[in-house]
XYZ file of N, CA and C in Angstrom:
396
model
N 3.659 9.873 -3.026
C 3.877 8.826 -2.049
C 3.466 9.309 -0.660
N 3.838 10.535 -0.329
C 3.487 11.090 0.983
C 1.976 11.157 1.141
N 1.276 11.540 0.080
C -0.179 11.614 0.144
C -0.777 10.257 0.510
N -0.363 9.210 -0.191
C -0.925 7.882 0.062
C -0.531 7.323 1.421
N 0.659 7.673 1.908
C 1.112 7.148 3.192
C 0.440 7.834 4.376
N 0.052 9.110 4.203
C -0.443 9.850 5.360
C -1.828 10.484 5.215
N -2.264 10.793 3.988
C -3.466 11.607 3.856
C -4.615 10.993 3.076
N -4.417 9.879 2.408
C -5.450 9.292 1.563
C -6.584 8.711 2.408
N -7.745 9.332 2.322
C -8.912 8.837 3.054
C -9.347 7.472 2.539
N -9.131 7.210 1.247
C -9.498 5.914 0.656
C -8.694 4.775 1.266
N -7.518 5.073 1.769
C -6.666 4.049 2.373
C -6.740 4.083 3.898
N -7.754 4.732 4.439
C -7.953 4.741 5.885
C -7.091 5.730 6.629
N -6.573 6.732 5.952
C -5.704 7.719 6.596
C -6.548 8.870 7.132
N -7.411 8.549 8.063
C -8.238 9.561 8.714
C -7.923 9.538 10.207
N -7.987 10.703 10.852
C -7.667 10.748 12.281
C -8.581 9.818 13.089
N -7.985 9.132 14.038
C -8.730 8.232 14.928
C -8.461 8.628 16.363
N -9.302 8.124 17.250
C -9.117 8.414 18.667
C -8.160 7.436 19.339
N -7.896 6.312 18.678
C -7.044 5.298 19.311
C -5.896 4.907 18.383
N -4.902 4.322 18.989
C -3.761 3.817 18.226
C -4.100 2.440 17.684
N -3.676 2.161 16.459
C -3.848 0.839 15.877
C -2.493 0.334 15.447
N -2.206 -0.913 15.800
C -0.904 -1.456 15.443
C -0.943 -2.974 15.376
N 0.014 -3.513 14.623
C 0.226 -4.950 14.531
C 1.717 -5.191 14.684
N 2.093 -5.956 15.702
C 3.500 -6.242 15.951
C 3.867 -7.686 15.624
N 2.900 -8.461 15.140
C 3.146 -9.875 14.837
C 3.481 -10.030 13.351
N 4.730 -10.404 13.029
C 5.115 -10.537 11.615
C 4.229 -11.518 10.858
N 3.853 -11.112 9.673
C 3.057 -11.876 8.708
C 1.587 -12.057 9.104
N 1.158 -11.512 10.223
C -0.234 -11.663 10.664
C -1.210 -11.009 9.687
N -0.952 -9.777 9.311
C -1.855 -9.074 8.395
C -1.766 -9.635 6.982
N -0.571 -9.994 6.558
C -0.415 -10.586 5.226
C -1.228 -11.882 5.155
N -1.095 -12.719 6.169
C -1.855 -13.977 6.202
C -3.358 -13.720 6.270
N -3.767 -12.701 7.036
C -5.195 -12.365 7.139
C -5.739 -11.929 5.785
N -4.988 -11.086 5.102
C -5.423 -10.643 3.768
C -5.560 -11.828 2.815
N -4.590 -12.722 2.826
C -4.633 -13.871 1.924
C -5.740 -14.857 2.303
N -5.965 -15.026 3.597
C -7.003 -15.945 4.068
C -8.401 -15.465 3.694
N -8.620 -14.162 3.789
C -9.951 -13.600 3.543
C -10.027 -12.842 2.213
N -9.234 -13.266 1.257
C -9.177 -12.568 -0.030
C -10.543 -12.534 -0.721
N -11.332 -13.592 -0.563
C -12.659 -13.619 -1.188
C -13.602 -12.593 -0.559
N -13.493 -12.383 0.743
C -14.358 -11.425 1.432
C -13.873 -9.990 1.258
N -12.562 -9.807 1.286
C -11.995 -8.462 1.162
C -11.973 -7.976 -0.278
N -11.865 -8.903 -1.197
C -11.776 -8.566 -2.613
C -10.333 -8.543 -3.078
N -10.136 -9.027 -4.276
C -8.791 -9.108 -4.830
C -8.143 -7.733 -4.958
N -8.925 -6.746 -5.338
C -8.382 -5.400 -5.500
C -7.837 -4.862 -4.181
N -8.595 -5.022 -3.095
C -8.153 -4.527 -1.790
C -6.887 -5.228 -1.326
N -6.829 -6.523 -1.555
C -5.656 -7.287 -1.141
C -4.439 -6.858 -1.953
N -4.609 -6.741 -3.267
C -3.504 -6.301 -4.112
C -3.072 -4.879 -3.769
N -4.035 -4.014 -3.525
C -3.732 -2.632 -3.171
C -2.876 -2.585 -1.916
N -3.221 -3.378 -0.926
C -2.472 -3.364 0.324
C -1.120 -4.037 0.177
N -1.096 -5.262 -0.287
C 0.156 -6.021 -0.311
C 1.117 -5.518 -1.395
N 0.639 -5.444 -2.625
C 1.497 -5.016 -3.722
C 1.765 -3.505 -3.630
N 0.763 -2.768 -3.183
C 0.936 -1.320 -3.042
C 2.051 -0.952 -2.087
N 2.169 -1.682 -0.982
C 3.245 -1.409 -0.029
C 4.612 -1.700 -0.625
N 4.690 -2.676 -1.488
C 5.956 -2.984 -2.158
C 6.254 -1.894 -3.190
N 5.291 -1.604 -4.032
C 5.484 -0.647 -5.129
C 5.846 0.751 -4.622
N 5.240 1.165 -3.522
C 5.480 2.549 -3.080
C 6.920 2.772 -2.628
N 7.670 1.724 -2.323
C 9.059 1.906 -1.907
C 10.071 1.568 -3.003
N 9.618 1.100 -4.156
C 10.543 0.828 -5.254
C 11.289 2.100 -5.675
N 10.616 3.243 -5.828
C 11.361 4.458 -6.188
C 12.433 4.823 -5.155
N 12.154 4.604 -3.891
C 13.122 4.883 -2.832
C 14.399 4.079 -3.073
N 14.240 2.777 -3.317
C 15.391 1.904 -3.531
C 16.155 2.211 -4.803
N 15.492 2.845 -5.751
C 16.136 3.201 -7.014
C 16.822 4.564 -6.922
N 16.168 5.519 -6.325
C 16.653 6.901 -6.339
C 17.793 7.144 -5.345
N 17.733 6.553 -4.171
C 18.763 6.808 -3.155
C 20.165 6.480 -3.669
N 20.398 5.318 -4.302
C 21.749 5.061 -4.810
C 22.150 5.991 -5.964
N 21.181 6.542 -6.671
C 21.492 7.508 -7.722
C 21.985 8.810 -7.082
N 21.341 9.218 -6.000
C 21.669 10.482 -5.346
C 22.886 10.385 -4.428
N 23.116 9.226 -3.841
C 24.189 9.072 -2.857
C 25.036 7.841 -3.186
N 26.217 8.080 -3.708
C 27.106 6.979 -4.088
C 27.431 6.104 -2.882
N 27.498 6.691 -1.707
C 27.826 5.930 -0.493
C 26.735 4.926 -0.111
N 25.574 5.027 -0.731
C 24.449 4.145 -0.399
C 24.222 3.086 -1.466
N 25.260 2.681 -2.149
C 25.096 1.737 -3.245
C 25.293 0.286 -2.835
N 25.506 0.011 -1.591
C 25.648 -1.375 -1.160
C 24.293 -1.980 -0.804
N 24.177 -3.273 -1.001
C 22.927 -3.977 -0.700
C 22.549 -3.831 0.774
N 23.499 -4.035 1.650
C 23.228 -3.924 3.087
C 22.770 -2.535 3.485
N 23.428 -1.528 2.926
C 23.043 -0.148 3.240
C 21.630 0.151 2.761
N 21.304 -0.324 1.563
C 19.964 -0.051 1.035
C 18.897 -0.814 1.812
N 19.201 -2.025 2.232
C 18.242 -2.752 3.076
C 18.000 -1.987 4.374
N 19.078 -1.528 4.998
C 18.955 -0.785 6.246
C 18.206 0.534 6.040
N 18.550 1.269 4.990
C 17.861 2.533 4.720
C 16.380 2.334 4.410
N 16.062 1.311 3.631
C 14.656 1.019 3.320
C 13.896 0.655 4.587
N 14.516 -0.165 5.414
C 13.893 -0.554 6.681
C 13.671 0.666 7.573
N 14.699 1.497 7.710
C 14.596 2.667 8.588
C 13.565 3.676 8.070
N 13.525 3.887 6.762
C 12.537 4.813 6.196
C 11.125 4.287 6.416
N 10.931 2.996 6.231
C 9.614 2.405 6.451
C 9.227 2.461 7.924
N 10.175 2.173 8.804
C 9.913 2.268 10.242
C 9.518 3.689 10.625
N 10.174 4.678 10.043
C 9.831 6.076 10.305
C 8.398 6.372 9.854
N 8.046 5.936 8.644
C 6.691 6.156 8.115
C 5.656 5.503 9.033
N 5.882 4.263 9.401
C 4.922 3.544 10.249
C 4.807 4.189 11.631
N 5.913 4.666 12.174
C 5.889 5.323 13.491
C 5.121 6.639 13.417
N 5.322 7.392 12.349
C 4.558 8.638 12.167
C 3.073 8.327 12.055
N 2.724 7.274 11.317
C 1.316 6.885 11.196
C 0.741 6.506 12.562
N 1.526 5.820 13.366
C 1.051 5.413 14.691
C 0.767 6.626 15.568
N 1.737 7.511 15.689
C 1.582 8.628 16.614
C 0.657 9.719 16.093
N 0.545 9.843 14.781
C -0.381 10.834 14.229
C -1.803 10.283 14.163
N -1.931 8.974 14.363
C -3.223 8.279 14.280
C -3.846 8.428 12.888
N -2.993 8.556 11.871
C -3.437 8.644 10.486
C -3.090 7.349 9.748
N -3.463 6.269 10.290
C -3.125 4.960 9.756
C -2.799 4.053 10.921
N -2.137 2.972 10.646
C -1.786 2.053 11.723
C -0.357 1.570 11.542
N 0.295 1.323 12.650
C 1.640 0.773 12.637
C 1.513 -0.718 12.374
N 2.158 -1.190 11.307
C 2.049 -2.601 10.940
C 3.422 -3.119 10.547
N 3.903 -4.093 11.296
C 5.210 -4.673 11.018
C 5.238 -5.310 9.622
N 4.105 -5.791 9.154
C 4.044 -6.355 7.799
C 4.268 -5.287 6.735
N 3.777 -4.085 6.977
C 4.029 -2.983 6.041
C 5.529 -2.689 5.975
N 6.205 -2.773 7.107
C 7.654 -2.554 7.124
C 8.349 -3.614 6.278
N 7.924 -4.863 6.419
C 8.507 -5.944 5.611
C 8.268 -5.709 4.117
N 7.030 -5.359 3.766
C 6.690 -5.145 2.359
C 7.395 -3.919 1.782
N 7.449 -2.834 2.559
C 8.146 -1.626 2.103
C 9.636 -1.897 1.904
N 10.235 -2.632 2.827
C 11.653 -2.965 2.720
C 11.897 -3.815 1.475
N 10.997 -4.745 1.198
C 11.085 -5.546 -0.026
C 11.024 -4.638 -1.258
N 10.133 -3.651 -1.229
C 10.039 -2.697 -2.333
C 11.331 -1.924 -2.516
N 11.942 -1.482 -1.408
C 13.226 -0.790 -1.489
C 14.297 -1.682 -2.089
N 14.288 -2.953 -1.723
C 15.243 -3.913 -2.271
C 15.029 -4.106 -3.773
N 13.789 -4.230 -4.189
C 13.484 -4.377 -5.619
C 13.959 -3.134 -6.389
N 13.695 -1.949 -5.838
C 14.157 -0.718 -6.473
C 15.666 -0.682 -6.594
N 16.360 -1.128 -5.551
C 17.823 -1.164 -5.584
C 18.314 -2.144 -6.649
N 17.675 -3.308 -6.734
C 18.066 -4.296 -7.745
C 17.820 -3.756 -9.155
N 16.751 -2.991 -9.336
C 16.502 -2.343 -10.629
C 17.582 -1.305 -10.931
N 18.003 -0.576 -9.913
C 19.105 0.371 -10.077
C 20.366 -0.365 -10.527
N 20.687 -1.465 -9.843
C 21.890 -2.239 -10.196
C 21.802 -2.769 -11.627
N 20.627 -3.261 -12.006
C 20.428 -3.764 -13.363
C 20.613 -2.639 -14.383
N 19.987 -1.514 -14.138
C 20.124 -0.365 -15.034
C 21.560 0.117 -15.119
N 22.246 0.155 -13.997
C 23.634 0.575 -13.961
C 24.511 -0.389 -14.760
N 24.273 -1.683 -14.617
C 25.034 -2.688 -15.366
C 24.781 -2.544 -16.864
N 23.533 -2.319 -17.257
C 23.209 -2.142 -18.675
C 23.876 -0.901 -19.252
N 23.946 0.164 -18.468
C 24.636 1.382 -18.921
C 26.118 1.132 -19.137
N 26.742 0.376 -18.239
C 28.161 0.064 -18.383
C 28.415 -0.795 -19.612
N 27.549 -1.759 -19.855
C 27.687 -2.608 -21.057
C 27.545 -1.759 -22.314
N 26.563 -0.896 -22.327
C 26.337 -0.022 -23.483
C 27.524 0.915 -23.710
N 28.061 1.437 -22.615
C 29.193 2.343 -22.706
C 30.419 1.619 -23.265
N 30.645 0.382 -22.862
C 31.789 -0.398 -23.357
C 31.640 -0.711 -24.842
N 30.437 -0.945 -25.304
C 30.190 -1.248 -26.722
C 30.495 -0.047 -27.611
N 30.298 1.159 -27.080
C 30.538 2.372 -27.859
C 32.029 2.630 -28.054
N 32.872 2.086 -27.204
C 34.326 2.327 -27.304
C 34.938 1.554 -28.389
């Protein structure tokens, strides 16, 4: 995950001379969807779905490691803060661009991971009760 967020040349993670950022919510998502024919379906999926997928493990693993982080609100906040940290590092290192849409998509990924954790946890409890 760290490689793709900071070092992947294929994803534009090369040093630049200027800062690049987007502070307008949904601007990049709408741009990708509007120009999907020109950008290509693969590029659009890589950007939009990739940002969601890369944070699913975060949302799943954190509640496994830290019982205190098992609430929905806490996981939303942690996913948001982790994504904000990643985007800020990309901005100041000039190895990518700060994009508020990436924060939204990453946070969604963290939420999906957390919901998968909750589902898995519920299934384990059901299975455990059946064994008794």
